């Protein structure tokens, strides 16, 4: 199987590393920076490289494309792939705005190929475990979804062209949609200090059925040793909390602590899902283009509230 990875930065490199460990794939990379292409060629057994992703698509003729470029380049590459009946996996945010993603969703419906959004936490074993706790009814009907995701301050320099809501909080928006099963409207949002990505962003939302979302992300910490990600779900009969990389604690009719699989590799699961879909012609994903669109609409509402 031939896979083209578009984008040779941090995310592209992680995809290449994981695809190499999976094996049975021939790899090519599109990356405009010559020094990055040379480094990737030295580190991975690449069949081809090019500065121009569109030229490489025509020359390499891949069976699938992984798009890990800056967000503005996602839609043009994905549209070209879908028009050529090439399945595509697109890193988040799938597009920088909902209008573009709507057009991309329509293109995916019209194509014989498929679009897989790179919302990686839907493939995470620990998050799936927490979702199963809710689905089992052990804590009753969901009343509130709360998440905390803190990253180091270097994110503000590394990702200057993308808002923290689209880069980091988008994960929590997608989880909240998944757990509550419906979108939500913004009730309040704040960024402190205001006007800078090196900040704390906190958003409160509510679904039509009354489920509350409490989402917070920060690009503030001076070092890479940040607190673990936390997801808490509160139900009518108790609550459950995931401390990422450690455990799930359930407070229901009795207290229970469940260890999580610390060796789980959600990126590998995501890529295996993508490759299986290419082989079989049938994609069975835990996340759809419509899910990505619903999340992006919420993200835009949060960003709009911040600007106002």
Short mmCIF file of C-alpha atoms in Angstrom, two decimals:
data_model
loop_
_atom_site.label_atom_id
_atom_site.label_comp_id
_atom_site.label_asym_id
_atom_site.label_seq_id
_atom_site.Cartn_x
_atom_site.Cartn_y
_atom_site.Cartn_z
CA UNK A 1 0.00 0.00 0.00
CA UNK A 2 1.28 3.46 -0.92
CA UNK A 3 0.72 6.31 1.57
CA UNK A 4 1.63 9.94 1.00
CA UNK A 5 2.16 12.09 4.10
CA UNK A 6 1.67 15.78 3.31
CA UNK A 7 3.56 17.88 5.86
CA UNK A 8 6.91 17.01 7.41
CA UNK A 9 6.61 18.88 10.69
CA UNK A 10 6.00 17.44 14.16
CA UNK A 11 2.65 15.80 13.33
CA UNK A 12 3.81 14.51 9.95
CA UNK A 13 6.88 12.95 11.55
CA UNK A 14 4.72 11.17 14.15
CA UNK A 15 2.53 9.73 11.39
CA UNK A 16 5.63 8.54 9.52
CA UNK A 17 7.07 6.90 12.66
CA UNK A 18 3.82 5.08 13.36
CA UNK A 19 3.26 4.01 9.74
CA UNK A 20 6.80 2.62 9.72
CA UNK A 21 6.09 0.51 12.82
CA UNK A 22 2.84 -0.75 11.30
CA UNK A 23 4.73 -1.80 8.17
CA UNK A 24 3.58 -3.05 4.76
CA UNK A 25 3.36 0.52 3.44
CA UNK A 26 5.44 2.43 0.91
CA UNK A 27 5.85 6.04 2.03
CA UNK A 28 6.29 9.38 0.30
CA UNK A 29 6.45 12.85 1.85
CA UNK A 30 5.46 16.27 0.54
CA UNK A 31 7.25 19.05 2.45
CA UNK A 32 8.19 22.51 1.11
CA UNK A 33 11.31 22.92 3.32
CA UNK A 34 14.31 21.27 1.71
CA UNK A 35 16.18 20.76 4.99
CA UNK A 36 13.13 19.00 6.51
CA UNK A 37 12.74 16.78 3.42
CA UNK A 38 16.40 15.79 3.61
CA UNK A 39 16.12 14.95 7.32
CA UNK A 40 12.99 12.87 6.75
CA UNK A 41 14.66 11.04 3.86
CA UNK A 42 17.57 10.21 6.16
CA UNK A 43 15.31 9.03 9.00
CA UNK A 44 12.72 7.04 7.03
CA UNK A 45 12.76 4.72 4.02
CA UNK A 46 10.89 7.07 1.69
CA UNK A 47 10.06 6.08 -1.86
CA UNK A 48 9.69 9.69 -3.02
CA UNK A 49 9.63 13.30 -1.79
CA UNK A 50 8.65 16.65 -3.28
CA UNK A 51 8.12 20.25 -2.23
CA UNK A 52 4.82 20.23 -4.16
CA UNK A 53 2.17 17.94 -2.69
CA UNK A 54 -0.02 18.14 -5.80
CA UNK A 55 2.84 17.11 -8.09
CA UNK A 56 3.69 14.24 -5.76
CA UNK A 57 0.07 13.02 -5.77
CA UNK A 58 0.19 12.74 -9.56
CA UNK A 59 3.63 11.12 -9.66
CA UNK A 60 3.41 8.79 -6.64
CA UNK A 61 -0.28 7.87 -7.13
CA UNK A 62 -0.92 6.98 -3.49
CA UNK A 63 -3.62 4.66 -2.16
CA UNK A 64 -4.20 7.10 0.70
CA UNK A 65 -3.05 10.52 1.91
CA UNK A 66 -2.39 11.72 5.44
CA UNK A 67 -2.61 15.52 5.62
CA UNK A 68 -0.54 17.04 8.43
CA UNK A 69 0.18 20.44 6.89
CA UNK A 70 -0.81 23.81 8.40
CA UNK A 71 -4.61 24.03 8.55
CA UNK A 72 -5.02 26.44 5.63
CA UNK A 73 -3.62 23.80 3.26
CA UNK A 74 -5.88 20.98 4.45
CA UNK A 75 -8.96 21.59 2.30
CA UNK A 76 -7.25 22.08 -1.12
CA UNK A 77 -5.27 18.86 -0.69
CA UNK A 78 -8.24 16.91 0.66
CA UNK A 79 -10.51 18.10 -2.17
CA UNK A 80 -7.93 17.07 -4.76
CA UNK A 81 -7.57 13.63 -3.14
CA UNK A 82 -11.33 13.05 -2.99
CA UNK A 83 -11.74 14.13 -6.63
CA UNK A 84 -9.10 11.55 -7.55
CA UNK A 85 -10.88 8.90 -5.41
CA UNK A 86 -8.04 8.77 -2.89
CA UNK A 87 -9.02 8.27 0.79
CA UNK A 88 -7.70 10.98 3.07
CA UNK A 89 -6.97 11.33 6.79
CA UNK A 90 -6.85 14.99 7.83
CA UNK A 91 -5.30 16.26 11.06
CA UNK A 92 -7.36 18.56 13.26
CA UNK A 93 -8.66 21.13 12.77
CA UNK A 94 -9.81 19.54 9.52
CA UNK A 95 -10.28 23.04 8.08
CA UNK A 96 -9.80 26.48 9.65
CA UNK A 97 -13.51 27.35 9.37
CA UNK A 98 -16.91 25.65 9.24
CA UNK A 99 -17.84 27.00 5.80
CA UNK A 100 -14.84 25.27 4.22
CA UNK A 101 -15.53 22.06 6.12
CA UNK A 102 -19.14 22.01 4.92
CA UNK A 103 -17.86 22.07 1.32
CA UNK A 104 -15.36 19.33 2.14
CA UNK A 105 -18.09 17.17 3.71
CA UNK A 106 -20.16 17.52 0.53
CA UNK A 107 -17.14 16.53 -1.56
CA UNK A 108 -16.64 13.45 0.62
CA UNK A 109 -20.28 12.44 0.15
CA UNK A 110 -19.92 12.78 -3.63
CA UNK A 111 -16.63 10.83 -3.76
CA UNK A 112 -16.12 7.07 -3.83
CA UNK A 113 -13.24 7.69 -1.42
CA UNK A 114 -13.60 8.70 2.25
CA UNK A 115 -12.52 11.46 4.63
CA UNK A 116 -11.35 10.50 8.13
CA UNK A 117 -10.98 13.43 10.58
CA UNK A 118 -7.91 13.14 12.80
CA UNK A 119 -9.76 13.50 16.12
CA UNK A 120 -7.41 11.14 17.88
CA UNK A 121 -9.06 10.93 21.30
CA UNK A 122 -11.99 8.99 19.81
CA UNK A 123 -9.38 6.24 19.22
CA UNK A 124 -7.95 6.48 22.75
CA UNK A 125 -8.60 3.41 24.92
CA UNK A 126 -8.86 5.41 28.16
CA UNK A 127 -11.39 7.86 26.72
CA UNK A 128 -13.37 4.98 25.26
CA UNK A 129 -13.33 3.35 28.71
CA UNK A 130 -14.76 6.51 30.26
CA UNK A 131 -17.42 6.69 27.55
CA UNK A 132 -18.38 3.08 28.32
CA UNK A 133 -18.84 4.02 32.00
CA UNK A 134 -21.43 6.59 30.94
CA UNK A 135 -23.07 4.27 28.40
CA UNK A 136 -23.39 1.53 31.03
CA UNK A 137 -25.66 3.74 33.18
CA UNK A 138 -23.43 3.40 36.24
CA UNK A 139 -23.56 7.13 37.00
CA UNK A 140 -26.98 7.82 35.51
CA UNK A 141 -27.94 10.39 32.91
CA UNK A 142 -25.21 12.89 32.01
CA UNK A 143 -25.60 16.30 33.64
CA UNK A 144 -22.20 17.89 33.07
CA UNK A 145 -19.00 17.29 31.07
CA UNK A 146 -15.82 18.97 32.34
CA UNK A 147 -12.33 18.90 30.87
CA UNK A 148 -8.93 20.43 31.61
CA UNK A 149 -6.07 20.46 29.09
CA UNK A 150 -2.91 22.44 29.90
CA UNK A 151 0.12 22.84 27.62
CA UNK A 152 3.44 24.64 27.92
CA UNK A 153 3.90 28.26 26.89
CA UNK A 154 6.01 27.33 23.84
CA UNK A 155 2.73 26.48 22.07
CA UNK A 156 2.07 30.22 21.77
CA UNK A 157 5.26 30.60 19.71
CA UNK A 158 5.04 27.33 17.77
CA UNK A 159 1.41 27.80 16.71
CA UNK A 160 1.14 31.55 16.16
CA UNK A 161 -1.32 31.22 13.28
CA UNK A 162 -3.94 29.14 15.08
CA UNK A 163 -6.10 29.88 18.11
CA UNK A 164 -5.76 27.61 21.20
CA UNK A 165 -9.46 26.78 20.79
CA UNK A 166 -8.78 25.25 17.35
CA UNK A 167 -5.46 23.69 18.33
CA UNK A 168 -6.10 22.27 21.81
CA UNK A 169 -9.66 22.85 23.03
CA UNK A 170 -11.00 21.27 19.83
CA UNK A 171 -10.18 17.89 21.42
CA UNK A 172 -12.42 18.68 24.40
CA UNK A 173 -15.20 20.03 22.21
CA UNK A 174 -15.15 16.76 20.26
CA UNK A 175 -15.20 14.71 23.48
CA UNK A 176 -18.10 16.77 24.85
CA UNK A 177 -20.06 16.21 21.62
CA UNK A 178 -19.34 12.49 21.79
CA UNK A 179 -20.33 12.12 25.45
CA UNK A 180 -23.42 14.32 25.35
CA UNK A 181 -24.54 13.27 21.87
CA UNK A 182 -25.55 16.81 20.87
CA UNK A 183 -24.00 20.23 20.20
CA UNK A 184 -24.11 23.10 22.67
CA UNK A 185 -24.43 26.88 22.67
CA UNK A 186 -22.02 29.20 24.46
CA UNK A 187 -23.20 30.67 27.78
CA UNK A 188 -19.93 32.32 28.81
CA UNK A 189 -16.28 32.37 27.73
CA UNK A 190 -13.16 34.15 28.94
CA UNK A 191 -9.47 34.38 28.07
CA UNK A 192 -7.02 35.57 30.70
CA UNK A 193 -4.81 37.47 29.96
CA UNK A 194 -6.99 38.69 27.09
CA UNK A 195 -5.68 39.12 23.57
CA UNK A 196 -2.82 36.62 23.72
CA UNK A 197 -2.61 32.85 23.11
CA UNK A 198 -0.28 32.55 26.12
CA UNK A 199 -3.34 32.40 28.32
CA UNK A 200 -6.10 30.42 29.96
CA UNK A 201 -9.24 29.95 27.88
CA UNK A 202 -12.37 28.85 29.77
CA UNK A 203 -15.73 28.18 28.12
CA UNK A 204 -19.14 27.27 29.55
CA UNK A 205 -21.77 25.85 27.21
CA UNK A 206 -25.15 24.13 27.44
CA UNK A 207 -26.91 21.64 25.18
CA UNK A 208 -30.58 21.78 24.24
CA UNK A 209 -31.32 19.03 26.76
CA UNK A 210 -29.55 20.93 29.55
CA UNK A 211 -26.17 19.16 29.72
CA UNK A 212 -23.46 21.60 30.81
CA UNK A 213 -19.97 21.73 29.28
CA UNK A 214 -17.08 23.25 31.24
CA UNK A 215 -13.96 23.36 29.06
CA UNK A 216 -10.60 24.91 29.90
CA UNK A 217 -7.25 24.94 28.14
CA UNK A 218 -4.07 26.89 28.89
CA UNK A 219 -0.81 27.62 27.08
CA UNK A 220 0.87 29.03 30.18
CA UNK A 221 3.19 26.58 31.87
CA UNK A 222 6.89 27.53 31.72
CA UNK A 223 8.11 23.95 31.24
CA UNK A 224 6.93 20.80 29.51
CA UNK A 225 5.99 19.16 32.84
CA UNK A 226 2.31 20.13 32.79
CA UNK A 227 -0.52 18.69 34.93
CA UNK A 228 -2.27 15.65 33.43
CA UNK A 229 -5.35 16.09 31.28
CA UNK A 230 -8.56 15.61 33.25
CA UNK A 231 -12.03 14.67 32.01
CA UNK A 232 -14.92 14.50 34.49
CA UNK A 233 -18.47 13.39 33.78
CA UNK A 234 -21.20 14.07 36.33
CA UNK A 235 -24.40 12.04 36.14
CA UNK A 236 -27.65 11.95 38.05
CA UNK A 237 -26.33 8.98 40.08
CA UNK A 238 -22.66 9.85 40.56
CA UNK A 239 -19.57 10.88 38.67
CA UNK A 240 -16.46 9.52 36.99
CA UNK A 241 -13.11 11.17 36.37
CA UNK A 242 -10.30 10.24 33.99
CA UNK A 243 -6.77 11.30 34.86
CA UNK A 244 -5.09 10.79 31.49
CA UNK A 245 -2.33 8.20 31.49
CA UNK A 246 -3.22 6.96 34.98
CA UNK A 247 -6.73 5.86 35.98
CA UNK A 248 -10.48 6.34 35.98
CA UNK A 249 -12.19 6.86 39.33
CA UNK A 250 -15.91 6.20 39.63
CA UNK A 251 -18.04 7.62 42.45
CA UNK A 252 -21.40 5.87 42.16
CA UNK A 253 -23.20 3.34 44.33
CA UNK A 254 -19.67 2.39 45.35
CA UNK A 255 -16.21 3.82 44.67
CA UNK A 256 -14.10 2.16 42.02
CA UNK A 257 -10.64 2.89 40.62
CA UNK A 258 -9.83 1.50 37.17
CA UNK A 259 -6.26 1.61 35.81
CA UNK A 260 -5.91 2.57 32.15
CA UNK A 261 -3.64 1.06 29.53
CA UNK A 262 -0.57 3.30 29.65
CA UNK A 263 0.86 1.56 26.54
CA UNK A 264 -2.16 2.39 24.39
CA UNK A 265 -1.27 4.15 21.11
CA UNK A 266 -4.30 6.03 19.76
CA UNK A 267 -2.37 7.31 16.72
CA UNK A 268 -1.63 3.72 15.73
CA UNK A 269 -5.32 2.84 16.19
CA UNK A 270 -6.30 5.82 14.04
CA UNK A 271 -3.87 4.91 11.26
CA UNK A 272 -4.83 1.22 11.38
CA UNK A 273 -8.49 2.27 11.00
CA UNK A 274 -7.48 4.39 7.99
CA UNK A 275 -5.45 1.59 6.38
CA UNK A 276 -8.18 -1.00 7.03
CA UNK A 277 -10.69 1.32 5.34
CA UNK A 278 -8.46 1.62 2.29
CA UNK A 279 -7.97 -2.16 2.06
CA UNK A 280 -11.61 -3.09 2.52
CA UNK A 281 -13.21 -0.07 0.86
CA UNK A 282 -15.40 0.29 3.97
CA UNK A 283 -14.44 2.75 6.72
CA UNK A 284 -15.72 2.02 10.23
CA UNK A 285 -14.60 5.10 12.17
CA UNK A 286 -15.51 6.30 15.65
CA UNK A 287 -15.59 9.87 14.27
CA UNK A 288 -17.17 11.20 11.08
CA UNK A 289 -16.79 14.36 8.96
CA UNK A 290 -20.14 15.54 10.39
CA UNK A 291 -18.73 15.14 13.93
CA UNK A 292 -15.77 17.30 12.93
CA UNK A 293 -18.12 19.90 11.43
CA UNK A 294 -20.28 20.00 14.55
CA UNK A 295 -17.16 20.55 16.66
CA UNK A 296 -15.83 23.29 14.42
CA UNK A 297 -19.17 25.15 14.59
CA UNK A 298 -18.89 25.13 18.40
CA UNK A 299 -15.23 26.21 18.24
CA UNK A 300 -16.14 29.14 15.99
CA UNK A 301 -18.88 30.18 18.43
CA UNK A 302 -16.35 30.18 21.31
CA UNK A 303 -13.81 32.20 19.30
CA UNK A 304 -16.54 34.60 18.21
CA UNK A 305 -17.56 35.16 21.83
CA UNK A 306 -13.94 35.85 22.77
CA UNK A 307 -13.63 38.46 20.02
CA UNK A 308 -16.83 40.17 21.11
#
